[in-house]
Short mmCIF file of C-alpha atoms in Angstrom, two decimals:
data_model
loop_
_atom_site.label_atom_id
_atom_site.label_comp_id
_atom_site.label_asym_id
_atom_site.label_seq_id
_atom_site.Cartn_x
_atom_site.Cartn_y
_atom_site.Cartn_z
CA MET A 1 109.19 60.71 95.30
CA ALA A 2 108.27 64.40 95.48
CA THR A 3 110.47 66.51 93.23
CA LYS A 4 111.20 70.21 93.39
CA ILE A 5 112.55 72.62 90.84
CA ARG A 6 114.87 74.82 92.87
CA LEU A 7 117.95 77.01 92.82
CA GLN A 8 121.37 75.92 94.07
CA ARG A 9 123.70 78.65 95.30
CA HIS A 10 127.13 78.97 93.68
CA GLY A 11 129.65 81.79 93.38
CA ARG A 12 131.44 83.92 95.88
CA LYS A 13 130.16 86.18 98.64
CA ASN A 14 128.01 89.05 97.32
CA TYR A 15 128.23 87.63 93.77
CA ALA A 16 126.13 84.50 93.68
CA PHE A 17 124.68 82.71 90.67
CA TYR A 18 122.22 79.87 90.76
CA PRO A 19 121.92 76.67 88.74
CA ILE A 20 118.27 75.64 88.31
CA VAL A 21 118.00 71.97 89.25
CA ILE A 22 115.46 69.19 89.72
CA ALA A 23 115.95 67.64 93.17
CA ASP A 24 114.20 65.46 95.70
CA SER A 25 112.21 67.72 98.01
CA ARG A 26 114.03 66.22 101.02
CA ALA A 27 117.53 66.94 99.64
CA PRO A 28 119.42 69.98 101.00
CA ARG A 29 119.61 73.16 98.93
CA ASP A 30 123.10 72.58 97.58
CA GLY A 31 122.97 68.79 97.85
CA LYS A 32 122.28 65.94 95.45
CA PHE A 33 120.07 66.68 92.45
CA ILE A 34 118.49 64.74 89.60
CA GLU A 35 119.04 67.06 86.65
CA ARG A 36 120.31 70.56 85.92
CA ILE A 37 117.97 72.41 83.56
CA GLY A 38 119.43 75.91 83.51
CA SER A 39 120.97 78.78 85.42
CA TYR A 40 120.01 82.17 86.83
CA ASN A 41 122.47 85.05 87.22
CA PRO A 42 120.96 88.05 89.08
CA ASN A 43 124.24 90.01 88.91
CA THR A 44 123.62 91.26 85.37
CA ASN A 45 121.09 93.92 84.44
CA PRO A 46 118.62 92.55 83.41
CA ALA A 47 119.18 89.19 85.11
CA THR A 48 120.47 86.43 82.81
CA VAL A 49 118.47 83.21 82.61
CA THR A 50 119.45 80.17 80.54
CA LEU A 51 116.89 77.41 80.55
CA ASN A 52 116.40 74.10 78.74
CA PHE A 53 112.77 74.85 77.87
CA GLU A 54 111.77 71.32 76.87
CA ARG A 55 113.16 69.70 80.02
CA ALA A 56 111.63 72.37 82.26
CA LEU A 57 108.26 71.84 80.57
CA TYR A 58 108.61 68.06 80.96
CA TRP A 59 109.33 68.33 84.70
CA VAL A 60 106.48 70.77 85.27
CA ASN A 61 104.13 68.42 83.39
CA VAL A 62 105.15 65.39 85.46
CA GLY A 63 104.44 67.26 88.68
CA ALA A 64 107.70 68.79 89.91
CA GLN A 65 106.87 71.72 92.20
CA PRO A 66 108.92 74.90 91.60
CA THR A 67 109.96 77.13 94.48
CA ASP A 68 108.62 80.69 94.45
CA THR A 69 111.66 82.18 92.73
CA VAL A 70 111.84 79.39 90.17
CA ARG A 71 108.09 79.73 89.53
CA SER A 72 108.70 83.39 88.71
CA ILE A 73 111.58 82.48 86.38
CA LEU A 74 109.54 79.76 84.64
CA SER A 75 106.65 82.17 84.23
CA LYS A 76 108.87 84.84 82.68
CA GLU A 77 110.41 82.26 80.33
CA GLY A 78 106.98 81.00 79.24
CA VAL A 79 107.12 77.45 80.59
CA LEU A 80 103.99 77.88 82.69
CA LEU A 81 102.16 79.54 79.78
CA MET A 82 103.03 76.60 77.52
CA LYS A 83 101.75 74.17 80.18
CA HIS A 84 98.53 76.18 80.33
CA LEU A 85 98.19 76.15 76.53
CA GLN A 86 98.82 72.39 76.42
CA GLY A 87 96.01 71.98 78.96
CA GLY A 88 93.72 73.87 76.57
CA VAL A 89 94.73 71.54 73.74
CA LYS A 90 93.98 68.46 75.89
CA LYS A 91 90.54 69.84 76.74
CA GLY A 92 89.83 70.52 73.06
CA ALA A 93 89.48 74.32 73.41
CA PHE A 94 91.86 74.82 70.49
CA ASP A 95 94.36 72.82 68.46
CA GLU A 96 98.15 72.51 68.74
CA ALA A 97 98.76 75.02 65.92
CA GLU A 98 96.69 77.66 67.74
CA ALA A 99 98.62 76.99 70.95
CA GLU A 100 101.94 77.45 69.11
CA ARG A 101 100.65 80.66 67.48
CA ARG A 102 99.59 82.11 70.84
CA PHE A 103 102.88 81.18 72.43
CA ALA A 104 104.86 82.72 69.54
CA ALA A 105 102.81 85.95 69.81
CA TRP A 106 103.47 86.10 73.56
CA LYS A 107 107.19 85.46 73.06
CA GLU A 108 107.40 88.18 70.39
CA LYS A 109 105.66 90.71 72.63
CA LYS A 110 107.92 89.80 75.57
CA GLN A 111 111.06 90.17 73.43
CA ALA A 112 109.87 93.58 72.19
CA ASN A 113 109.40 94.71 75.82
CA VAL A 114 112.87 93.47 76.78
CA ASP A 115 114.43 95.24 73.78
CA ALA A 116 112.62 98.47 74.66
CA LEU A 117 113.80 98.21 78.27
CA LYS A 118 117.41 97.69 77.18
CA ALA A 119 117.17 100.64 74.77
CA ASN A 120 115.75 102.87 77.52
CA MET A 121 118.51 101.81 79.89
CA ALA A 122 121.16 102.51 77.24
CA SER A 123 119.72 105.93 76.42
CA ALA A 124 119.42 106.79 80.12
CA LYS A 125 123.05 105.77 80.64
CA GLU A 126 124.06 107.87 77.63
CA LEU A 127 122.13 110.90 78.91
CA GLU A 128 123.68 110.52 82.35
CA ALA A 129 127.17 110.37 80.84
CA LYS A 130 126.44 113.48 78.77
CA LYS A 131 125.14 115.32 81.86
CA ARG A 132 128.22 114.32 83.88
CA PHE A 133 130.44 115.58 81.04
CA GLU A 134 128.60 118.91 80.92
CA ASP A 135 128.79 119.25 84.71
CA GLU A 136 132.52 118.54 84.58
CA GLN A 137 132.97 121.17 81.87
CA ALA A 138 131.04 123.71 83.97
CA LYS A 139 133.19 122.90 87.04
CA ASN A 140 136.37 123.22 84.96
CA ALA A 141 135.22 126.58 83.55
CA ALA A 142 134.41 127.87 87.05
CA LYS A 143 137.79 126.67 88.33
CA ALA A 144 139.60 128.29 85.37
CA GLU A 145 137.73 131.53 86.03
CA ALA A 146 138.71 131.46 89.72
CA VAL A 147 142.36 130.78 88.80
CA ALA A 148 142.35 133.62 86.25
CA LYS A 149 140.83 136.00 88.83
CA LYS A 150 143.44 135.02 91.41
CA LYS A 151 146.26 135.48 88.84
CA ALA A 152 144.85 138.90 87.93
CA GLU A 153 144.76 139.88 91.60
CA LEU A 154 148.34 138.71 92.08
CA ALA A 155 149.46 140.56 88.94
CA ALA A 156 147.68 143.73 90.11
CA ALA A 157 149.27 143.44 93.56
CA LYS A 158 152.68 142.86 91.97
CA ALA A 159 152.23 145.82 89.63
CA GLU A 160 151.11 147.95 92.57
CA ALA A 161 154.15 146.87 94.58
CA GLU A 162 156.44 147.62 91.62
CA ALA A 163 154.81 151.02 91.16
CA ALA A 164 155.26 151.79 94.85
CA ALA A 165 158.88 150.65 94.68
CA ALA A 166 159.45 152.75 91.55
CA ALA A 167 157.83 155.77 93.20
CA GLU A 168 159.97 155.28 96.29
CA GLU A 169 163.08 154.94 94.15
CA ALA A 170 162.13 158.05 92.21
CA ALA A 171 161.62 159.95 95.48
CA GLU A 172 165.06 158.81 96.66
CA THR A 173 166.73 159.85 93.42
CA GLU A 174 165.10 163.29 93.70
CA GLU A 175 166.32 163.71 97.27
CA ALA A 176 169.85 162.54 96.48
CA PRO A 177 170.68 165.33 93.95
CA ALA A 178 169.23 167.92 96.36
CA ALA A 179 171.59 166.78 99.07
CA GLU A 180 174.65 167.40 96.90
#
């Protein structure tokens, strides 16, 4: 029986997540499967992958063929690297301890890269929020300045109208005593 390591689609429209399963190559995508070895959620940033490493390595070693996407996931999780290192041990190129040391060094380097990426994303998000806040403050200051200018114009127009009314009233009061 030819086995495949593939993704099954779950979730709602535009928000899918995928269990990683071992299935017969003839079975439909979301059909019967042999074993579930993990899950893949592309909706988070970075994508979340949970994987039973030992079972994935077992299935790769017994000949299960991963699909392209699953091959990428297994590669990023180190399953294919461990298979490669175990091949080196079988050939006698190095011993099991050396293989474990190399894998641990790779895993450490990968984790450092992921941590750096998350830190960069967090700092970029923080800088963007700060920039938006400063832009909002600038817009508010410009709006306050425009409102103050408009109020000053209205006050000047009102004062001008009052002055004209007072001048008119004064002219009327001057004419009224002359008429008597």
